[in-house]
mmCIF file of C-alpha atoms and ligand atoms in Angstrom:
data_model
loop_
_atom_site.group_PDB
_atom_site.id
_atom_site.type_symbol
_atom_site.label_atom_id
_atom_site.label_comp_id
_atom_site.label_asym_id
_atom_site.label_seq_id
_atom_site.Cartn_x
_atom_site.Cartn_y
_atom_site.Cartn_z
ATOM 1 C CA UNK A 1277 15.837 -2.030 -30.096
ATOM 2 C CA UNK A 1278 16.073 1.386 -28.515
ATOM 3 C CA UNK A 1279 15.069 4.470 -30.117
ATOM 4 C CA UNK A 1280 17.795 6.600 -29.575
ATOM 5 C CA UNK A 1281 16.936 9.799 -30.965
ATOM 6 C CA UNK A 1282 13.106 9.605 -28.846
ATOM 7 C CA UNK A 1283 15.817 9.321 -25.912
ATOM 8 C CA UNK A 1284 17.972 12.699 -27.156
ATOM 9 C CA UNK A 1285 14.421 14.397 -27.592
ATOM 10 C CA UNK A 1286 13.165 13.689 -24.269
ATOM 11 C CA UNK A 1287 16.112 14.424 -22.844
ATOM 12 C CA UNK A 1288 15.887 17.737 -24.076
ATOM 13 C CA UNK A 1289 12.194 18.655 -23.552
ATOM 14 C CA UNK A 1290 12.745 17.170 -19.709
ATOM 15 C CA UNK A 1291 15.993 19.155 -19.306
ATOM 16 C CA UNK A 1292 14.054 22.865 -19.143
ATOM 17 C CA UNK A 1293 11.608 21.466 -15.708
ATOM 18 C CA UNK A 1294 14.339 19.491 -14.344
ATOM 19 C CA UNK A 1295 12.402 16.176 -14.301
ATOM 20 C CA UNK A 1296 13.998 12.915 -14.283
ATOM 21 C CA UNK A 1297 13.842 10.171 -17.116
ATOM 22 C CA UNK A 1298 13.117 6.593 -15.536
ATOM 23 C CA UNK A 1299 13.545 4.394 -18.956
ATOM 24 C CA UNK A 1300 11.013 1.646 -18.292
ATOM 25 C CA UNK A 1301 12.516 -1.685 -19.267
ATOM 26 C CA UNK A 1302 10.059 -4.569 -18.291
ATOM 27 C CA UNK A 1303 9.605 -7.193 -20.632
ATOM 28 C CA UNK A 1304 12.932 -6.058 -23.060
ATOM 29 C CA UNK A 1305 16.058 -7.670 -23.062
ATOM 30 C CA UNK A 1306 19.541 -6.312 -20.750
ATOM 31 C CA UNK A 1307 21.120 -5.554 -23.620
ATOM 32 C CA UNK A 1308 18.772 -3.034 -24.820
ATOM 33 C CA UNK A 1309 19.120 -1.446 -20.956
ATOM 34 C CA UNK A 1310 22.778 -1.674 -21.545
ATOM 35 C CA UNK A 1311 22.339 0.233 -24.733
ATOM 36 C CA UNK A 1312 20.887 3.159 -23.167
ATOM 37 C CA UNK A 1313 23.374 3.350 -21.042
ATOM 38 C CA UNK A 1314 26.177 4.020 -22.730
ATOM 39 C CA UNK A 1315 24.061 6.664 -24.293
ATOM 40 C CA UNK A 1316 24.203 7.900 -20.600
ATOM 41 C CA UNK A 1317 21.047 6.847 -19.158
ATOM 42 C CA UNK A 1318 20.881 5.829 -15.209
ATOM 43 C CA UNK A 1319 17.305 6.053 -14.521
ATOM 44 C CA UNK A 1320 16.118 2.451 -15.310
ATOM 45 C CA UNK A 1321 12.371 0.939 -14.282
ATOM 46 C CA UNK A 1322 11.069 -2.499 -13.797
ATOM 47 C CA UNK A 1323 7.675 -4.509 -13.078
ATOM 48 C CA UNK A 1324 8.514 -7.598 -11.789
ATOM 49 C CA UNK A 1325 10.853 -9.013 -8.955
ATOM 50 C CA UNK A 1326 12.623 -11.424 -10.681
ATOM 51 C CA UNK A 1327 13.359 -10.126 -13.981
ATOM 52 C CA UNK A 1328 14.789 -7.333 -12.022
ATOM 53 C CA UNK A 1329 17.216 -9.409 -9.907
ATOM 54 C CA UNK A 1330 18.431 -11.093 -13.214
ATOM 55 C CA UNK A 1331 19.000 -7.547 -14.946
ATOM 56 C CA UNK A 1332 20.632 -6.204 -11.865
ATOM 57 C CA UNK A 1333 22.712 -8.999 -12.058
ATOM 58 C CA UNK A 1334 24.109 -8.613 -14.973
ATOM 59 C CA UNK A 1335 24.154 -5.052 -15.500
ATOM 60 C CA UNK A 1336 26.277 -2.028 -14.331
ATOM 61 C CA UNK A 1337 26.260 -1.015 -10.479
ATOM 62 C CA UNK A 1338 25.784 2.713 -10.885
ATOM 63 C CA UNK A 1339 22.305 1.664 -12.146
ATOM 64 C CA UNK A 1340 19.551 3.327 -10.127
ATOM 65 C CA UNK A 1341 17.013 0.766 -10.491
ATOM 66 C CA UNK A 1342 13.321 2.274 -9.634
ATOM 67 C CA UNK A 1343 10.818 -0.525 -9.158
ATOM 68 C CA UNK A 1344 7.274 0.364 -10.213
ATOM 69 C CA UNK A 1345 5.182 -2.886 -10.138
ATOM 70 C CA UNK A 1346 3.219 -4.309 -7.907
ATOM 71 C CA UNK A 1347 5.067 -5.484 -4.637
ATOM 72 C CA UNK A 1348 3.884 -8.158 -2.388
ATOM 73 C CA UNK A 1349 5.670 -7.959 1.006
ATOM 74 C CA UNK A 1350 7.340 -11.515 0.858
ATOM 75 C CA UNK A 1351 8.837 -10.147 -2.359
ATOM 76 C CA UNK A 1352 10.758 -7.072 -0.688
ATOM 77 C CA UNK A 1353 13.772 -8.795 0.501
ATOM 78 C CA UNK A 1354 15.191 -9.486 -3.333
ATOM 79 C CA UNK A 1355 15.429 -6.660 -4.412
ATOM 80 C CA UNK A 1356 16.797 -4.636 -1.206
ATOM 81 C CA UNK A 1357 19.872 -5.097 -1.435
ATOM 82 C CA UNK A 1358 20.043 -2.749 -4.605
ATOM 83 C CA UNK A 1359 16.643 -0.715 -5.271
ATOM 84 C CA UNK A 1360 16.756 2.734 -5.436
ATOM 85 C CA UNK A 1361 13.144 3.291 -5.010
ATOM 86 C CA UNK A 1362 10.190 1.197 -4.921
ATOM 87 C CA UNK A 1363 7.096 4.003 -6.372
ATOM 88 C CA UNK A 1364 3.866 1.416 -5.861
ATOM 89 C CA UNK A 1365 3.520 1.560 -1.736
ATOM 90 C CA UNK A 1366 -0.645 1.131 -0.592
ATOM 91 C CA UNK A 1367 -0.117 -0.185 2.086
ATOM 92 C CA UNK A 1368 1.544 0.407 6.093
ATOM 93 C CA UNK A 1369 2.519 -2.708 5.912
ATOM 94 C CA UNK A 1370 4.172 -2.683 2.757
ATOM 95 C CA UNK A 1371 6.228 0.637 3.919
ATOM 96 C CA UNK A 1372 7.093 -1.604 7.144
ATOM 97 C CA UNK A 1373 8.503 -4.678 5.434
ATOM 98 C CA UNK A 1374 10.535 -2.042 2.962
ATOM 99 C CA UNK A 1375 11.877 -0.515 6.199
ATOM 100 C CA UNK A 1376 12.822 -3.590 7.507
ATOM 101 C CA UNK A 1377 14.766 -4.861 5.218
ATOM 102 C CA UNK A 1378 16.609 -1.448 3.892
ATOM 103 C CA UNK A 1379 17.987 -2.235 8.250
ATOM 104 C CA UNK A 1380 18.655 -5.330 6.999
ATOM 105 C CA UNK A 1381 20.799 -4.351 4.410
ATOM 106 C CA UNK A 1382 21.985 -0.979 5.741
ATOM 107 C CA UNK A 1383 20.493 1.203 3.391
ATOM 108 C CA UNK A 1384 18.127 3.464 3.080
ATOM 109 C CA UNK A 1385 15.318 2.731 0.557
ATOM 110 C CA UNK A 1386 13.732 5.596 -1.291
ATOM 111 C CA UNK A 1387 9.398 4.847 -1.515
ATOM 112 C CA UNK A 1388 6.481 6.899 -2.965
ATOM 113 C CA UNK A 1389 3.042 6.331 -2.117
ATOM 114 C CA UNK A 1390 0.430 5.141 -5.195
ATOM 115 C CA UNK A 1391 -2.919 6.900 -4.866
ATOM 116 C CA UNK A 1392 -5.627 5.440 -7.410
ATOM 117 C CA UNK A 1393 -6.084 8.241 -9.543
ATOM 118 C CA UNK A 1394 -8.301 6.776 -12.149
ATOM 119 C CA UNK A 1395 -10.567 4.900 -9.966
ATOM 120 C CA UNK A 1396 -10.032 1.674 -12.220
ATOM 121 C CA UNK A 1397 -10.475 -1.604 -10.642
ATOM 122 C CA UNK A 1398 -7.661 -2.656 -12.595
ATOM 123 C CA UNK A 1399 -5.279 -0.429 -11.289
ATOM 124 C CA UNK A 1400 -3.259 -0.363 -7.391
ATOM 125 C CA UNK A 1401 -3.381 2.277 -5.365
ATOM 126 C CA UNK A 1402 -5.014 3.990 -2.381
ATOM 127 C CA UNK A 1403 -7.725 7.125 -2.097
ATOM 128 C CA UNK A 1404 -6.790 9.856 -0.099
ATOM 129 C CA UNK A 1405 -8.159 8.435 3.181
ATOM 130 C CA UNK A 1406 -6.153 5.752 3.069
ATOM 131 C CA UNK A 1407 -3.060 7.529 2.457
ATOM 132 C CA UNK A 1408 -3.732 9.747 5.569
ATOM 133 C CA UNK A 1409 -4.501 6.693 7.323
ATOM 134 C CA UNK A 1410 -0.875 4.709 6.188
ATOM 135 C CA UNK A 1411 0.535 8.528 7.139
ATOM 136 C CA UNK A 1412 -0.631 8.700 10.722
ATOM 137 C CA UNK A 1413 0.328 5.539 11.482
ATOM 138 C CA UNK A 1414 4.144 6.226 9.388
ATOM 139 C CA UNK A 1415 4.415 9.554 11.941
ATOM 140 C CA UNK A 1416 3.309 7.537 14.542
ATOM 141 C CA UNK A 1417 6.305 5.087 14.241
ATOM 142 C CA UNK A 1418 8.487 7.322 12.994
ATOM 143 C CA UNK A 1419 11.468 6.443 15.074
ATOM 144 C CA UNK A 1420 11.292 2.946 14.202
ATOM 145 C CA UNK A 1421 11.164 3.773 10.197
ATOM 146 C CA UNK A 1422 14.465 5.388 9.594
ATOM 147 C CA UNK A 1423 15.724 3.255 6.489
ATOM 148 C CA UNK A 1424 12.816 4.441 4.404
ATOM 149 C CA UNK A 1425 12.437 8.493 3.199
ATOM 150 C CA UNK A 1426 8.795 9.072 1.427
ATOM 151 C CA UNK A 1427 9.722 10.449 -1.735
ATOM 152 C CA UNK A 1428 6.426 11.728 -2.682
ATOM 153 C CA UNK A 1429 3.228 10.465 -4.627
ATOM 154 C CA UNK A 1430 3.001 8.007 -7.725
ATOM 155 C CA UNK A 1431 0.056 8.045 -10.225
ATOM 156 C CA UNK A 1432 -1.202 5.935 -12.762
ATOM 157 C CA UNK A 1433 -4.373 7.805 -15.227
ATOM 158 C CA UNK A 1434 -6.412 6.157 -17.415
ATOM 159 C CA UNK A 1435 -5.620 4.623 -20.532
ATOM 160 C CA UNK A 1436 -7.755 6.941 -23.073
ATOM 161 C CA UNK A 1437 -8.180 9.387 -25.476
ATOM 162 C CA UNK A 1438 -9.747 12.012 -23.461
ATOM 163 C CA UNK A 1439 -6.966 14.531 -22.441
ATOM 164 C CA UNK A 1440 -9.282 16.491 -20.308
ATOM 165 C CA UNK A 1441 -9.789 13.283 -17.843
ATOM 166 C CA UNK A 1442 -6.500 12.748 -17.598
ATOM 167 C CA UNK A 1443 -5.678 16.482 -16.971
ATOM 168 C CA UNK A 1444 -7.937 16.130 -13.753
ATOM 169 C CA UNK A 1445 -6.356 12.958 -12.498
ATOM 170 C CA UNK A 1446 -3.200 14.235 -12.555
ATOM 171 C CA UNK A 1447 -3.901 17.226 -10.988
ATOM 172 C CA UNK A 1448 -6.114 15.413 -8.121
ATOM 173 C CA UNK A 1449 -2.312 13.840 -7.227
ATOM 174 C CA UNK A 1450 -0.402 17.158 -7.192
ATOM 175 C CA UNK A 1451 -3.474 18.575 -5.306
ATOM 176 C CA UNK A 1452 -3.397 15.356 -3.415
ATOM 177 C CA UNK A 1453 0.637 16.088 -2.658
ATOM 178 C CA UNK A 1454 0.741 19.330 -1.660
ATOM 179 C CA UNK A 1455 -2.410 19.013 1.043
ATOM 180 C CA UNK A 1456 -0.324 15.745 2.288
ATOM 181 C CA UNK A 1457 2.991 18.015 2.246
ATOM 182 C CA UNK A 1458 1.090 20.760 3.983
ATOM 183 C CA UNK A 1459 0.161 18.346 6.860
ATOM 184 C CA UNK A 1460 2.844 15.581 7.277
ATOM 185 C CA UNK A 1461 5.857 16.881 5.666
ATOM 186 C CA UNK A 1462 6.840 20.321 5.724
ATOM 187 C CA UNK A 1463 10.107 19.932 7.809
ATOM 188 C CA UNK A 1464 10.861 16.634 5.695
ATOM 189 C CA UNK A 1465 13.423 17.774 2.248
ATOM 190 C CA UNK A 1466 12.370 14.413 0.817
ATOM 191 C CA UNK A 1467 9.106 14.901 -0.042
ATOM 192 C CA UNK A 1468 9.377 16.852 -3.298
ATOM 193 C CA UNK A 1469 8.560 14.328 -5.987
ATOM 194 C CA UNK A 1470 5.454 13.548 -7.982
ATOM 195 C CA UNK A 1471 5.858 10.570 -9.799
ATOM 196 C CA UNK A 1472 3.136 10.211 -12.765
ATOM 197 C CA UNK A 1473 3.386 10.026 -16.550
ATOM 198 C CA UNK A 1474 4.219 7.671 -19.137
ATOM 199 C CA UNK A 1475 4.400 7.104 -23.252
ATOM 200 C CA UNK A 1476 0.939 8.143 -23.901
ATOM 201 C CA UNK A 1477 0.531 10.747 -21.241
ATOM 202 C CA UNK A 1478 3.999 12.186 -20.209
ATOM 203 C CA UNK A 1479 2.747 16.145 -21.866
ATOM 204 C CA UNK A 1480 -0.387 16.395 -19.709
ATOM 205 C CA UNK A 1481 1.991 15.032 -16.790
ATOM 206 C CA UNK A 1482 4.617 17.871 -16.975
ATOM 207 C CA UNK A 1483 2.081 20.795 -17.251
ATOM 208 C CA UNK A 1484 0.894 19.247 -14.008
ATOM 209 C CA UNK A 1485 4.012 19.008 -12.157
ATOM 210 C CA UNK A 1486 5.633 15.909 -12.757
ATOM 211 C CA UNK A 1487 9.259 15.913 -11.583
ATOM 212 C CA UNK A 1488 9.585 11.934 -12.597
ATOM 213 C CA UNK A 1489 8.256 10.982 -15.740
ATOM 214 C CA UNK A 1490 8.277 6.602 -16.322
ATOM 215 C CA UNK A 1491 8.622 6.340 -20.259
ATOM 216 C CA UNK A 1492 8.617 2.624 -21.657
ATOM 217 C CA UNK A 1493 7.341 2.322 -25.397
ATOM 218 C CA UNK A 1494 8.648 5.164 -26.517
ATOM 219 C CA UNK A 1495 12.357 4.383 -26.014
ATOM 220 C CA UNK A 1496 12.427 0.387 -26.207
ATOM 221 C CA UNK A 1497 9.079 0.065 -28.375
ATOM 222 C CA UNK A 1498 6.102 -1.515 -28.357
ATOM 223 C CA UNK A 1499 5.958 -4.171 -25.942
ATOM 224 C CA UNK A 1500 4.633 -7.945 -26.352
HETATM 225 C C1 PLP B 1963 4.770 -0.074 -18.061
HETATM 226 C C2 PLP B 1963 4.678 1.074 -17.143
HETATM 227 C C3 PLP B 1963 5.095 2.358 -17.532
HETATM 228 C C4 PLP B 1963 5.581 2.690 -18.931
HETATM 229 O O1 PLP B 1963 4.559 2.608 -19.849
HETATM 230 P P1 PLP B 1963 4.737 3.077 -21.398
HETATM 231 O O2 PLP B 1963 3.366 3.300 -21.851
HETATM 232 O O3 PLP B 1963 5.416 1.942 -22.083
HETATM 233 O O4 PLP B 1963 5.563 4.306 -21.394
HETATM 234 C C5 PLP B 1963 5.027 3.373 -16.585
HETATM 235 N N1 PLP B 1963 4.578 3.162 -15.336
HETATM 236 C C6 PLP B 1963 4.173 1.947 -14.925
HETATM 237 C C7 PLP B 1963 3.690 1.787 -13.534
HETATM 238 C C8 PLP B 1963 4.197 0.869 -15.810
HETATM 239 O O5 PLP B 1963 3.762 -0.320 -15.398
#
């Protein structure tokens, strides 16, 4: 079931900071995807490789499917053909495989980085090092990676209470984006986005700069 007027809402309170809506769909049915779009939805988000290839499959083609799982690199080649952008890259060779099969397909594959903003062992991502570590190596090879643009940075905080904790993380990653900016991408008009916030957290997200919010729950409900 989709919660249509949470949808008109958020539409509205995104529409002022220009941020865009991905509607996170993992684990419910195409039909409730197909429901939000003919409320005029395009934005759609999805965990895992499969049960994206089967929604794609079935769904309209002026879908931009965002995938925001976990990606393992024999996985890529699925869902190139059709992804929009894949938000959970940690690794160089992760960005490589992406890259080689957006040639593959002769497309261009949108990507954001994940840094590990809450420092959970439970959650993906890379530390800052890392990320200028993947970075030297992406300028570095440049040439050679034409099929994939670096959208910007993803974020995941921590699942709790405390707003003030989540505040910070959040505002390591837009601290964390505009140092990386500064230094890798200043003649690139790709890197723009900050990717972080979700049901719980989406407020704290926008006063920090979010320009992509990834709301699940609160449109399709409660998940299993
Ligand atoms: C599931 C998920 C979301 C959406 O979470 P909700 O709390 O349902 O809004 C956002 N981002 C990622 C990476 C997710 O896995």
């Amino acid at each position: 079931m989709v919660n249509e007027k949470s949808w008109r809402s958020l539409i509205d309170e995104l529409k002022a900071t220009s941020t865009t809506l991905i509607a996170v769909s993992k684990k419910k049915p195409a039909s409730d995807i197909q429901a939000l779009y003919d409320l005029g939805q395009r934005d759609f988000g999805e965990n895992y490789v499969q049960e994206l290839e089967q929604k794609e499959a079935e769904l309209p083609k002026d879908i931009i499917w965002h995938f925001i799982g976990h990606l393992q690199s024999n996985k890529v080649k699925y869902i190139a053909p059709f992804v929009s952008h894949i938000h959970g890259v940690d690794s160089f060779k992760l960005l490589k495989e992406i890259n080689k099969q957006a040639l593959a397909n002769d497309r261009v594959i949108n990507v954001f980085l994940q840094m590990d903003i809450s420092q959970e062992e439970t959650k993906f991502g890379m530390d800052e090092k890392e990320m200028v570590e993947l970075l030297s190596y992406y300028e570095a090879q440049l040439k050679e990676l034409q099929n994939v643009e670096v959208h910007g940075l993803m974020g995941m905080a921590s699942y709790t209470e405390d707003d003030e904790k989540v505040k910070q993380q959040f505002q390591l990653l837009a601290n964390t984006f505009q140092h990386l900016k500064q230094t890798y991408f200043l003649q690139s008009p790709y890197f723009k986005e900050l990717s972080m916030g979700m049901s719980g957290d989406y407020k704290i997200a926008l006063q920090q700069g979010s320009t992509m919010v990834r709301i699940g729950s609160m449109l399709f409900g409660e998940r299993d």
